CSV table of C-alpha atoms and ligand atoms in Angstrom, one decimal:
chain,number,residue,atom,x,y,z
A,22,UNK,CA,48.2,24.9,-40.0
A,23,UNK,CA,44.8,22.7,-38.8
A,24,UNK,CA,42.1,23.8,-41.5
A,25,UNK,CA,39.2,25.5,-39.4
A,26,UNK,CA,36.5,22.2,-38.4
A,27,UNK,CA,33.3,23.6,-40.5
A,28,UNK,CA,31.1,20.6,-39.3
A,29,UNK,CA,32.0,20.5,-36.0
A,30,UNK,CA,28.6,19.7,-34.1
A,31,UNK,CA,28.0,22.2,-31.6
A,32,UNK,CA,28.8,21.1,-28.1
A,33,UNK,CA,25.6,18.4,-26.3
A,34,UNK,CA,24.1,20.4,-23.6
A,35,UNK,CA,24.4,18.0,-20.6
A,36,UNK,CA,21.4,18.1,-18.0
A,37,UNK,CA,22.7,16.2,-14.8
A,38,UNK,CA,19.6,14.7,-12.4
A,39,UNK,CA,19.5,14.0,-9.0
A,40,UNK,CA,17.6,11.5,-8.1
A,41,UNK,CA,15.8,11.9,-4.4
A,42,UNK,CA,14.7,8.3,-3.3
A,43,UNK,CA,15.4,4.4,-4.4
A,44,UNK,CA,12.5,2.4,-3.8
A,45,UNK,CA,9.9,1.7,-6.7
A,46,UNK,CA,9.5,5.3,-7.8
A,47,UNK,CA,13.1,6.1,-7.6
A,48,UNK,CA,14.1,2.6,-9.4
A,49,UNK,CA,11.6,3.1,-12.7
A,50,UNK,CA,12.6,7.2,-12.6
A,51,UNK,CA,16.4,6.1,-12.5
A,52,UNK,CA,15.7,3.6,-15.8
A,53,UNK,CA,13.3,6.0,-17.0
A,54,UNK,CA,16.2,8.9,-17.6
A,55,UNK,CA,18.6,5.8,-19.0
A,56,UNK,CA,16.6,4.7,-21.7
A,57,UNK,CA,14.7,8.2,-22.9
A,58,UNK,CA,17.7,9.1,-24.7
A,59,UNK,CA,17.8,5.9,-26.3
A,60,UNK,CA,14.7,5.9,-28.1
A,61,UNK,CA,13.6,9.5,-28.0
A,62,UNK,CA,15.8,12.3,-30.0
A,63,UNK,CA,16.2,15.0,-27.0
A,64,UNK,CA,17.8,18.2,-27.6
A,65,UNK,CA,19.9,17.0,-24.8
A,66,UNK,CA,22.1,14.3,-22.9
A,67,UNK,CA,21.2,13.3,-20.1
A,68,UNK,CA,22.6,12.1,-16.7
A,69,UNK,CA,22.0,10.4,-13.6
A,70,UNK,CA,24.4,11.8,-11.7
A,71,UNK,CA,23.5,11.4,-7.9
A,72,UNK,CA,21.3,9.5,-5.9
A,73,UNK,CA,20.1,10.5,-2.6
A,74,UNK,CA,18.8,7.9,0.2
A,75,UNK,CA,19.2,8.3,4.1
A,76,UNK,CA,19.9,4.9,4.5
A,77,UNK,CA,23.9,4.5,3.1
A,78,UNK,CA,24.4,0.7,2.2
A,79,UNK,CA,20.6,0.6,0.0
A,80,UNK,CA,21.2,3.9,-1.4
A,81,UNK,CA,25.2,2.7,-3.0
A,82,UNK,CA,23.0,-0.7,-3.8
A,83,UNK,CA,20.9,1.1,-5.7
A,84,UNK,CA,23.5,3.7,-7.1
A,85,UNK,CA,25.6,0.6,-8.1
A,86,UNK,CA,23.0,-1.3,-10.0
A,87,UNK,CA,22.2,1.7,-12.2
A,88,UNK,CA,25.5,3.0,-12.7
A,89,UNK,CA,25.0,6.0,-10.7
A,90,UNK,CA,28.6,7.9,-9.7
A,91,UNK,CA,27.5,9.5,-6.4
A,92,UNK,CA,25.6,9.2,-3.9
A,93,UNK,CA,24.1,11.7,-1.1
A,94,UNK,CA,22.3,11.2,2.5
A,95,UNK,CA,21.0,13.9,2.9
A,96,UNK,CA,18.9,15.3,0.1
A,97,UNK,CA,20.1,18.7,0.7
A,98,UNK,CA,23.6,18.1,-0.5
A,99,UNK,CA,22.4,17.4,-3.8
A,100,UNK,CA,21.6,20.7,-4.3
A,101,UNK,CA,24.6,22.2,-3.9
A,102,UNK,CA,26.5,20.5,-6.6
A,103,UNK,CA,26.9,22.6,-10.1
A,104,UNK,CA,26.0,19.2,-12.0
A,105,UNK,CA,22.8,19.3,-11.2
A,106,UNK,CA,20.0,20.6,-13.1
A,107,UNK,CA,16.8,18.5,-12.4
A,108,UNK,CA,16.2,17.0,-8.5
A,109,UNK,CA,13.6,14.2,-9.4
A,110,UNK,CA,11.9,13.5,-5.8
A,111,UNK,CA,10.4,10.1,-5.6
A,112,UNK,CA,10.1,10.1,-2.0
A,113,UNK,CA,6.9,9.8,0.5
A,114,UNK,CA,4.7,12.9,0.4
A,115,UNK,CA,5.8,14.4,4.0
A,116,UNK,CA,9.2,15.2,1.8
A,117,UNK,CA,7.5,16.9,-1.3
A,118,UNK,CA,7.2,20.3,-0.2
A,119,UNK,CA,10.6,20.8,1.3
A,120,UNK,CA,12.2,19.5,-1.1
A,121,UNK,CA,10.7,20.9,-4.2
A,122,UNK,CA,11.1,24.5,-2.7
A,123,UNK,CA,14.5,23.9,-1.9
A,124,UNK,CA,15.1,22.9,-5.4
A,125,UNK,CA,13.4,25.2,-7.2
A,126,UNK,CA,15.2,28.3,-4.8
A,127,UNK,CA,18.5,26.6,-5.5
A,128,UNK,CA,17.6,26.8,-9.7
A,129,UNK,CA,17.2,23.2,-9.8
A,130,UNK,CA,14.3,21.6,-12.3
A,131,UNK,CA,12.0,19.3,-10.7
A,132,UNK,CA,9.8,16.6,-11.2
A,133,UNK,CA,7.6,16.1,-7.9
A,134,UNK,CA,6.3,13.0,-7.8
A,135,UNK,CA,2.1,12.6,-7.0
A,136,UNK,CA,-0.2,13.5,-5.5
A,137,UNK,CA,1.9,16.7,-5.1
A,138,UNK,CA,1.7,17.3,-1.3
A,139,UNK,CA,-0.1,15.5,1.7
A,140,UNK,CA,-1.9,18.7,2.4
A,141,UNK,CA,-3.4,21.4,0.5
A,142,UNK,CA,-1.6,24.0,2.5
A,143,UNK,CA,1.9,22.6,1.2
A,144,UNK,CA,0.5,22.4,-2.3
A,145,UNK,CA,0.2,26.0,-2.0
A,146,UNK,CA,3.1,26.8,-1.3
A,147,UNK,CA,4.6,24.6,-3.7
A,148,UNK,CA,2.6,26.0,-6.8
A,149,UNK,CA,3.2,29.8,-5.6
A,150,UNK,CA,7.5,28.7,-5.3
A,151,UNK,CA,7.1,27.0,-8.7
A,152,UNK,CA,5.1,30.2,-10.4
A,153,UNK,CA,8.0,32.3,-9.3
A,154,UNK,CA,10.5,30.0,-10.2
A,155,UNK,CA,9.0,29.9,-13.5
A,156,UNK,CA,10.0,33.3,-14.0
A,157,UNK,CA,13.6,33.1,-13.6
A,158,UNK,CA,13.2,29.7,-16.1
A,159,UNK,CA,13.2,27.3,-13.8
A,160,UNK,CA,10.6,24.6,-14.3
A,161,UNK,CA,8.7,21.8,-12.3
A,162,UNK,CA,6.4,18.9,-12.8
A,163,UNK,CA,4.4,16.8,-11.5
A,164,UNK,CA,4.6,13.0,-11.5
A,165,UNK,CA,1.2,12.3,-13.3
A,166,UNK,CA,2.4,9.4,-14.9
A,167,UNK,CA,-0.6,7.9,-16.9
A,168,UNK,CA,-1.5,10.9,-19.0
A,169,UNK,CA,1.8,9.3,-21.1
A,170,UNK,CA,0.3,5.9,-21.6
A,171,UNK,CA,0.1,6.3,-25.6
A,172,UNK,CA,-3.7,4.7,-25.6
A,173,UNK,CA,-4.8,7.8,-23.1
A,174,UNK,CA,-3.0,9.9,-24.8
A,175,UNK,CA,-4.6,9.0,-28.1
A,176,UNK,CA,-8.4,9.5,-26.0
A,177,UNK,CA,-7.2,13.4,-25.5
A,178,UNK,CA,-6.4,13.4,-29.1
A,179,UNK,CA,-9.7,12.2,-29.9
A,180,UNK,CA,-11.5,14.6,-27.5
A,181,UNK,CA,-9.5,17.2,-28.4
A,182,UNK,CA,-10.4,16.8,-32.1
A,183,UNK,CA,-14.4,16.9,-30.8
A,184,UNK,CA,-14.9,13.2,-31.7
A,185,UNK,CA,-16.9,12.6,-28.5
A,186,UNK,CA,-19.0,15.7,-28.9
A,187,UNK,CA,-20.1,16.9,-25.5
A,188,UNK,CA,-18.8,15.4,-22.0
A,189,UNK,CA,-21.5,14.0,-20.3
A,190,UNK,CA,-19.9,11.4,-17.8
A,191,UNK,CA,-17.0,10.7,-16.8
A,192,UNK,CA,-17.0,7.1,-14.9
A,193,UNK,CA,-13.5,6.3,-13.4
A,194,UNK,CA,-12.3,3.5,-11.0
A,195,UNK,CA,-8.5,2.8,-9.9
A,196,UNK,CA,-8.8,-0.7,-8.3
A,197,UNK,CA,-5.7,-2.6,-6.5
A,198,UNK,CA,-5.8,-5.5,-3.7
A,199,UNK,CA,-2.5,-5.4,-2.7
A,200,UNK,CA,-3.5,-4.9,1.0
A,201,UNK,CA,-7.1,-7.2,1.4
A,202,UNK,CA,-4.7,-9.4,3.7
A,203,UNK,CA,-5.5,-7.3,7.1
A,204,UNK,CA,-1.7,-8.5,8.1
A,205,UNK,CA,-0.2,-6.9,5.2
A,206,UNK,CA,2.7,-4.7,7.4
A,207,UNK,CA,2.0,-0.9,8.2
A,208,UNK,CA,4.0,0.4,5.0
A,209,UNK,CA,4.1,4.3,4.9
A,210,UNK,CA,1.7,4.5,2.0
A,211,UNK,CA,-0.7,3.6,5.0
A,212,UNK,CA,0.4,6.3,7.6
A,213,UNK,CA,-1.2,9.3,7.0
A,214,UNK,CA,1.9,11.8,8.5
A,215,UNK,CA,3.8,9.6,5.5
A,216,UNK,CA,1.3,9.8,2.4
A,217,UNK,CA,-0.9,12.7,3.2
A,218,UNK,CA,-4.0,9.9,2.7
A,219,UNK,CA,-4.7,6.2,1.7
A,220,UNK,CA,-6.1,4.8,-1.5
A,221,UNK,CA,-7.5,8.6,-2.7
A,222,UNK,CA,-4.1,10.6,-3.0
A,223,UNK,CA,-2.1,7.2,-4.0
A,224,UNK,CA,-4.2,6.2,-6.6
A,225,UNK,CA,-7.7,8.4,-6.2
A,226,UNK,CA,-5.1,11.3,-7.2
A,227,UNK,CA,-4.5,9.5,-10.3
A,228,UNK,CA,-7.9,9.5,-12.0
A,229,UNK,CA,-8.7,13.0,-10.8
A,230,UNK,CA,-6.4,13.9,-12.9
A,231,UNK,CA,-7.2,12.1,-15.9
A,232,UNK,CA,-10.5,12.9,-16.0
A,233,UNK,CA,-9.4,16.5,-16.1
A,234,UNK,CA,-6.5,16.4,-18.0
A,235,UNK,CA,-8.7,14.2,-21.1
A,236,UNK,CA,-12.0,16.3,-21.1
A,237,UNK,CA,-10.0,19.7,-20.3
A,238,UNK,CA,-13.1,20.3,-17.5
A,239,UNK,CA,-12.1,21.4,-14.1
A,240,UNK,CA,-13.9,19.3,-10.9
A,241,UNK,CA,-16.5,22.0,-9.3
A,242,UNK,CA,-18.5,20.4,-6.4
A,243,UNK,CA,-18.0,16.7,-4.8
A,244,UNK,CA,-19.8,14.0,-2.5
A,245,UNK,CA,-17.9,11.6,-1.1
A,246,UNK,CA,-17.6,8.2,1.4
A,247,UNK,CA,-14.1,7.1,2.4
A,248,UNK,CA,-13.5,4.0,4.4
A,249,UNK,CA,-10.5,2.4,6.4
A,250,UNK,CA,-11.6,-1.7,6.7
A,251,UNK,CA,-8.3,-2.3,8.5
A,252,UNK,CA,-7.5,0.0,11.1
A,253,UNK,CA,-4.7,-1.7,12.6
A,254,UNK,CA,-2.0,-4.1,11.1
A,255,UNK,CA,1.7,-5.3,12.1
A,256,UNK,CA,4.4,-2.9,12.0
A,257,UNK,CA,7.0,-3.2,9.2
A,258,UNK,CA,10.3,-5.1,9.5
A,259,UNK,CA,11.8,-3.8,6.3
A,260,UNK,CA,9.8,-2.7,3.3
A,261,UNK,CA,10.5,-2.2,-0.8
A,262,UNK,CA,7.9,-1.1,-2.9
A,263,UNK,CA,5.1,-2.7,-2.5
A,264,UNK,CA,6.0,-5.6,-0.4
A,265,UNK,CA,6.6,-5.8,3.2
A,266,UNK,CA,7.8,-8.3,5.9
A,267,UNK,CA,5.8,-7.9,8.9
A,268,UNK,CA,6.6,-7.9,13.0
A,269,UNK,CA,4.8,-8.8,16.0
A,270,UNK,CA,4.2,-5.4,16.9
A,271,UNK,CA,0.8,-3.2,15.9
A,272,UNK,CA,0.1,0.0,14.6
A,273,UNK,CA,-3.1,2.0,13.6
A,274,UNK,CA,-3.8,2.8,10.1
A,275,UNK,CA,-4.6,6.6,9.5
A,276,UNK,CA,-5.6,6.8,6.3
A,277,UNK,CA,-8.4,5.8,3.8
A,278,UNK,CA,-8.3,2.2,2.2
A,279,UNK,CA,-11.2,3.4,0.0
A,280,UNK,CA,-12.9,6.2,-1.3
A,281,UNK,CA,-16.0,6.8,-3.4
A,282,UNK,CA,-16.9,9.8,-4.8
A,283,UNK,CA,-19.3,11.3,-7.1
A,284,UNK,CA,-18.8,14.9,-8.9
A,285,UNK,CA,-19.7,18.0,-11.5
A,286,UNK,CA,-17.6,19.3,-13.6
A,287,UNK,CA,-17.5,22.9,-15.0
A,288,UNK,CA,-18.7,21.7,-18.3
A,289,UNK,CA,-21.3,20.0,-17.1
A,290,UNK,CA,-20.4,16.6,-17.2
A,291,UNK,CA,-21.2,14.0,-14.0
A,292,UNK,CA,-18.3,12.1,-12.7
A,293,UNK,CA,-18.0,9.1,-10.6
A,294,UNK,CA,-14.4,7.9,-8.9
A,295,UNK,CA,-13.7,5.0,-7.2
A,296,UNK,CA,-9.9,4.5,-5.5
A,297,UNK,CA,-9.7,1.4,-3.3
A,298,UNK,CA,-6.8,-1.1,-2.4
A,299,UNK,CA,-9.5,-3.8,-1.4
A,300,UNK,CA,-10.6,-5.1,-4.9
A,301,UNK,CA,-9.9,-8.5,-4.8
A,302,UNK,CA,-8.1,-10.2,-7.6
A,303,UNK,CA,-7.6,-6.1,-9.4
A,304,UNK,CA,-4.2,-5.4,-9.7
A,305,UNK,CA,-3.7,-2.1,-11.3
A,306,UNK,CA,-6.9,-1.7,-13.0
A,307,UNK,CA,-6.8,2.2,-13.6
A,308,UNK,CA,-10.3,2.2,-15.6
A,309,UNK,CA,-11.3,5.7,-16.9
A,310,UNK,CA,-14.7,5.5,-19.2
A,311,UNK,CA,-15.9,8.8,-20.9
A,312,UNK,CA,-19.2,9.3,-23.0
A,313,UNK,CA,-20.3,12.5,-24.9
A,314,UNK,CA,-22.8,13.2,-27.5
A,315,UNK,CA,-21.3,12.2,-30.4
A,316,UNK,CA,-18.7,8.9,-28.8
A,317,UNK,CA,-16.8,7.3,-25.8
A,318,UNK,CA,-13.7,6.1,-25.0
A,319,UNK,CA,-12.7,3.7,-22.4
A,320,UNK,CA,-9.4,2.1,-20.8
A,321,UNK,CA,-8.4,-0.2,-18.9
A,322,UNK,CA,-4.3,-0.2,-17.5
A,323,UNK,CA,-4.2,-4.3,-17.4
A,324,UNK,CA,-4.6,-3.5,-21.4
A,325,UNK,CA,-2.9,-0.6,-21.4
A,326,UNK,CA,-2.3,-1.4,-25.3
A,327,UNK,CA,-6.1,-1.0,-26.2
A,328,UNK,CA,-8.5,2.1,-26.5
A,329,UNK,CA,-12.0,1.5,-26.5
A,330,UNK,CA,-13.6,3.5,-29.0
A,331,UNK,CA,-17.6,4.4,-29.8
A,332,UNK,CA,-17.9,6.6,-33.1
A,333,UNK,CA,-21.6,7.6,-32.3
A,334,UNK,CA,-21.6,9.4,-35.5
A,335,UNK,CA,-21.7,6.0,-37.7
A,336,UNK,CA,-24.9,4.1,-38.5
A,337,UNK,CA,-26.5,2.2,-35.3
A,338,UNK,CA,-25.7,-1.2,-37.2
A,339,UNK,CA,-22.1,-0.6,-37.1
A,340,UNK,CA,-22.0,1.3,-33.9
A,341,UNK,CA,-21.0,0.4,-30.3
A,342,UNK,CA,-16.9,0.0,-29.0
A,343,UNK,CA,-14.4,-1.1,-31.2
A,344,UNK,CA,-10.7,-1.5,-29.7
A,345,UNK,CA,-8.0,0.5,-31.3
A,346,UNK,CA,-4.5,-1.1,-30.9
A,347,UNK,CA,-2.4,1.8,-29.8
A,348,UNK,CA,1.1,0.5,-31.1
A,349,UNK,CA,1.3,2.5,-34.4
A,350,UNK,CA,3.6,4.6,-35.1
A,351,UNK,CA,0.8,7.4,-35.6
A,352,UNK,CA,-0.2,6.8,-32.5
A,353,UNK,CA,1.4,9.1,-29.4
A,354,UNK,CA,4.9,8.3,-28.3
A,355,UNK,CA,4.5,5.0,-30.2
A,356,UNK,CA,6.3,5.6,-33.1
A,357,UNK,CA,10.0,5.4,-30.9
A,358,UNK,CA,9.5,2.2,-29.8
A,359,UNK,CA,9.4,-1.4,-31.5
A,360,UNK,CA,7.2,-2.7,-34.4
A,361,UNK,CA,3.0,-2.0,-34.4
A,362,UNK,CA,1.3,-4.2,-32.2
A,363,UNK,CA,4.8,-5.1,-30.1
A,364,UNK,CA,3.4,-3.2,-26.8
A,365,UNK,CA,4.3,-1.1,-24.3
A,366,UNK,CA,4.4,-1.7,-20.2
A,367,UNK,CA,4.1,0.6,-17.0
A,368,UNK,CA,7.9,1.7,-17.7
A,369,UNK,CA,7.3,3.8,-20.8
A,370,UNK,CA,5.6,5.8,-19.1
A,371,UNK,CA,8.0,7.5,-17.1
A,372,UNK,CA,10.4,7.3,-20.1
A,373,UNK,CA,7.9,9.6,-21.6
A,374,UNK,CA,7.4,11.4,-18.7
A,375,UNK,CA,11.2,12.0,-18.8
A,376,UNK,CA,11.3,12.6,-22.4
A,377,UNK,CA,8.6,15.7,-22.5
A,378,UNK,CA,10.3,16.9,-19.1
A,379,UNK,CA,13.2,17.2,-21.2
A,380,UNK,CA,11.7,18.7,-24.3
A,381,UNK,CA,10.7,21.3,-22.0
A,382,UNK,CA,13.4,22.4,-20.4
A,383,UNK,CA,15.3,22.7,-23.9
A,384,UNK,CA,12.1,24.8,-25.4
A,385,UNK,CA,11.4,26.7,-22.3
A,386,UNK,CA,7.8,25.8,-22.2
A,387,UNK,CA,5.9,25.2,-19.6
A,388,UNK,CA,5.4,21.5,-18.4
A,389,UNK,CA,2.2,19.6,-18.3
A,390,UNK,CA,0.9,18.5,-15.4
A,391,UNK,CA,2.4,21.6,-14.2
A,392,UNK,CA,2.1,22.1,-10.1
A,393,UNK,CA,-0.6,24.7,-10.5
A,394,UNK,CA,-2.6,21.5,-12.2
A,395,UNK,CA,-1.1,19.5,-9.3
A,396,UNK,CA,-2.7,21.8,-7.1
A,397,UNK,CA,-5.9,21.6,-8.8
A,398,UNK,CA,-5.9,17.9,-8.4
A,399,UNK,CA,-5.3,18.7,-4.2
A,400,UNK,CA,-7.8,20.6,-4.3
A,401,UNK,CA,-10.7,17.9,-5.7
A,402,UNK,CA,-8.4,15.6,-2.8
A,403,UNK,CA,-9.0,17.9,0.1
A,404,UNK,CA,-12.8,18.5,-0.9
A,405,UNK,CA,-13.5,15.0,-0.8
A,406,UNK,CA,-11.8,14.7,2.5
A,407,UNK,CA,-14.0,17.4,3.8
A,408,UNK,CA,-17.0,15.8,2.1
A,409,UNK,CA,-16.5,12.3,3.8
A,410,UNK,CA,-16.2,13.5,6.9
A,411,UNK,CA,-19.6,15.5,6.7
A,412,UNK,CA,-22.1,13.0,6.7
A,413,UNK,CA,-25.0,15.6,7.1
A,414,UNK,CA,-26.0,15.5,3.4
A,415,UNK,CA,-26.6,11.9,4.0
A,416,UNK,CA,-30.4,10.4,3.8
A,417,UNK,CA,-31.1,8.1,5.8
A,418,UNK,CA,-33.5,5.1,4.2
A,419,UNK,CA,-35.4,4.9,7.4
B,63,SOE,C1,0.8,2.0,-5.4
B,63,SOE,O1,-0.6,2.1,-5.1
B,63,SOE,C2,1.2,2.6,-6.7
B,63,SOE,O2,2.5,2.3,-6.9
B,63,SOE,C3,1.0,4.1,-6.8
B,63,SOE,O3,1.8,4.7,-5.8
B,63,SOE,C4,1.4,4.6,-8.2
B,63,SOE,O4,1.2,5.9,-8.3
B,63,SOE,C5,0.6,3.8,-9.2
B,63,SOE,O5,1.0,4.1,-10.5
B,63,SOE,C6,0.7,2.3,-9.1
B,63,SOE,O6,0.4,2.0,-7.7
């Protein structure tokens, strides 16, 4: 007779994902959910178990080269299947809404990639369908990926812990140049209908957040200029990522390529933003600068490594920034990966993102950036739309 198995380990929960897109976002989601279970201990495995892409021969390339089983055409067939649990969407903003609504009415999980809508309407909608489904358990994110850089994470430590005293400014910039060449192809990142807007929900979006999510204020009241410096280019030929071959043919550009903005918060703090795809020679220089009474922090995404830190609390001769290598194991998320000072890239990230999505679906807590803080963020984006386009506050010099 077989003796009864006392330390049998009770059965791995399984969460399967569907993954809704394949271009950048849907390639560094796909790794993301592959390697968080490698470095991270989750309270579950977890699966990529379907891709969906309308486009058939890119979408099996794509399932292929990660090892995905199946794949779909049309993202509502994904959620249909019983081996599903999370629909990760990592497709332009015109999809969001639909899709996340879907989802979440079919008891799916889901991560929403940013900004969360391309209007403030669908945002809405989407944080009143995600409050319900909260209720029956059923959780959503949103794709605010640099709060899980370990050196910002380590600023909201500090802050949190009162090291910086009061907020006083907030000084943010998110500076690329992939588009300064005016023939740069019309990629849907630069068609309004697509994206929702230009450089402020893409990357604006981004630093909004940031500065929210570190100093725990809320955005109150806004001034703003937005510009479009190219406002026609070549239509796309094909397109992945962030690269583009372009055709004869023209189209106009409808949204922002840059947007300045100036702000209060509800603690009291003054803000400044700057989003623009015209900075020559910046790649992805997500800077975010913060000074209170007692220190500052600032960051810099080409070192995403390093935290600048001002103790103003220590004696004047040994004050000013000193930079923190954020690789030790104390440090947030930092610990899971290699050796102190080894480094992280962009791609951790959304591991981490992955990993804490994870966490709290198996706690049944709620996740952070949740779409009620996705809204928030849409609503800063739509005031500074409506402050651009009212110049009346302007002075003029003359
Ligand atoms: C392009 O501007 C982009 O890929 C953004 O869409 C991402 O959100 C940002 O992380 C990097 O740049």
């Amino acid at each position: 007779m077989p003796t009864p198995d006392h330390d049998a380990k009770p059965a791995t929960r399984v969460l399967g994902v569907a993954i809704i897109g394949h271009s950048f976002m849907g390639r560094i989601h796909a790794e993301a959910w592959q390697t968080a279970p490698k470095f991270f201990e989750l309270g579950a495995a977890v699966r990529v178990v379907v891709v969906s892409g309308r486009d058939e021969r890119a979408t099996t390339e794509f399932a292929d080269r990660f090892g995905i089983v199946d794949i779909e055409t049309d993202w509502r067939a994904v959620l249909e299947r019983d081996d599903v649990d999370i629909v990760d969407i990592c497709v332009p903003g015109r999809l969001h809404a639909d899709i996340a609504i879907a989802a979440l009415a079919a008891g799916k999980h889901v991560l929403c990639e940013k900004p969360l809508a391309n209007t403030l309407a669908e945002a809405e909608a989407m944080a009143a369908a995600a409050e319900a489904a909260g209720k029956r358990g059923v959780l959503s994110m949103v794709g605010f990926s640099y709060r899980r850089t370990p050196a910002l994470a380590y600023a909201k430590r500090l802050i949190d812990d009162g090291r910086l005293g009061l907020i006083r400014h907030i000084r943010s910039q998110y500076l690329q140049d992939w588009i300064v060449d005016p023939d740069f192809p019309l990629v849907w990142r630069l068609q309004k209908d697509e994206a929702g807007s230009g450089a402020l929900g893409d990357i604006g979006a981004h630093i909004i957040d940031l500065a929210q999510f570190l100093t725990g204020q809320s955005i109150t009241a806004v001034g703003a200029v937005m510009e479009t410096f190219v406002t026609s280019r070549p239509l796309p030929t094909a397109s992945s990522g962030l690269s583009a071959s372009a055709g004869d043919e023209r189209g106009h550009v409808t949204v922002d390529d840059a947007a300045i903005v100036i702000a209060r918060t509800d603690g009291g703090a003054l803000a400044t933003f700057e989003a623009t795809r015209f900075a020559t020679g910046r790649k992805n220089a997500l800077r975010i600068e913060i000074n209170g009474s007692l220190g500052s922090i600032a960051f810099d995404f080409e070192r995403l490594n390093e935290l600048e830190f001002a103790d103003g609390t220590l004696p004047d001769v040994e004050g000013g920034f000193r930079r923190i290598l954020v690789t030790e194991p104390g440090h947030p998320y930092a610990g899971a990966w290699w050796p102190a000072g080894h480094g992280l890239g962009y791609e951790h990230l959304f591991v981490h993102q992955a990993k804490d999505f994870v966490d709290d679906i198996i706690r049944a807590s709620t996740p952070s950036p949740s779409f009620a803080d996705g809204l928030g963020v849409q609503r800063v984006l739509d005031a500074i739309e409506r402050s651009a386009r009212d110049s009346a506050s302007w002075t003029s010099v003359n």
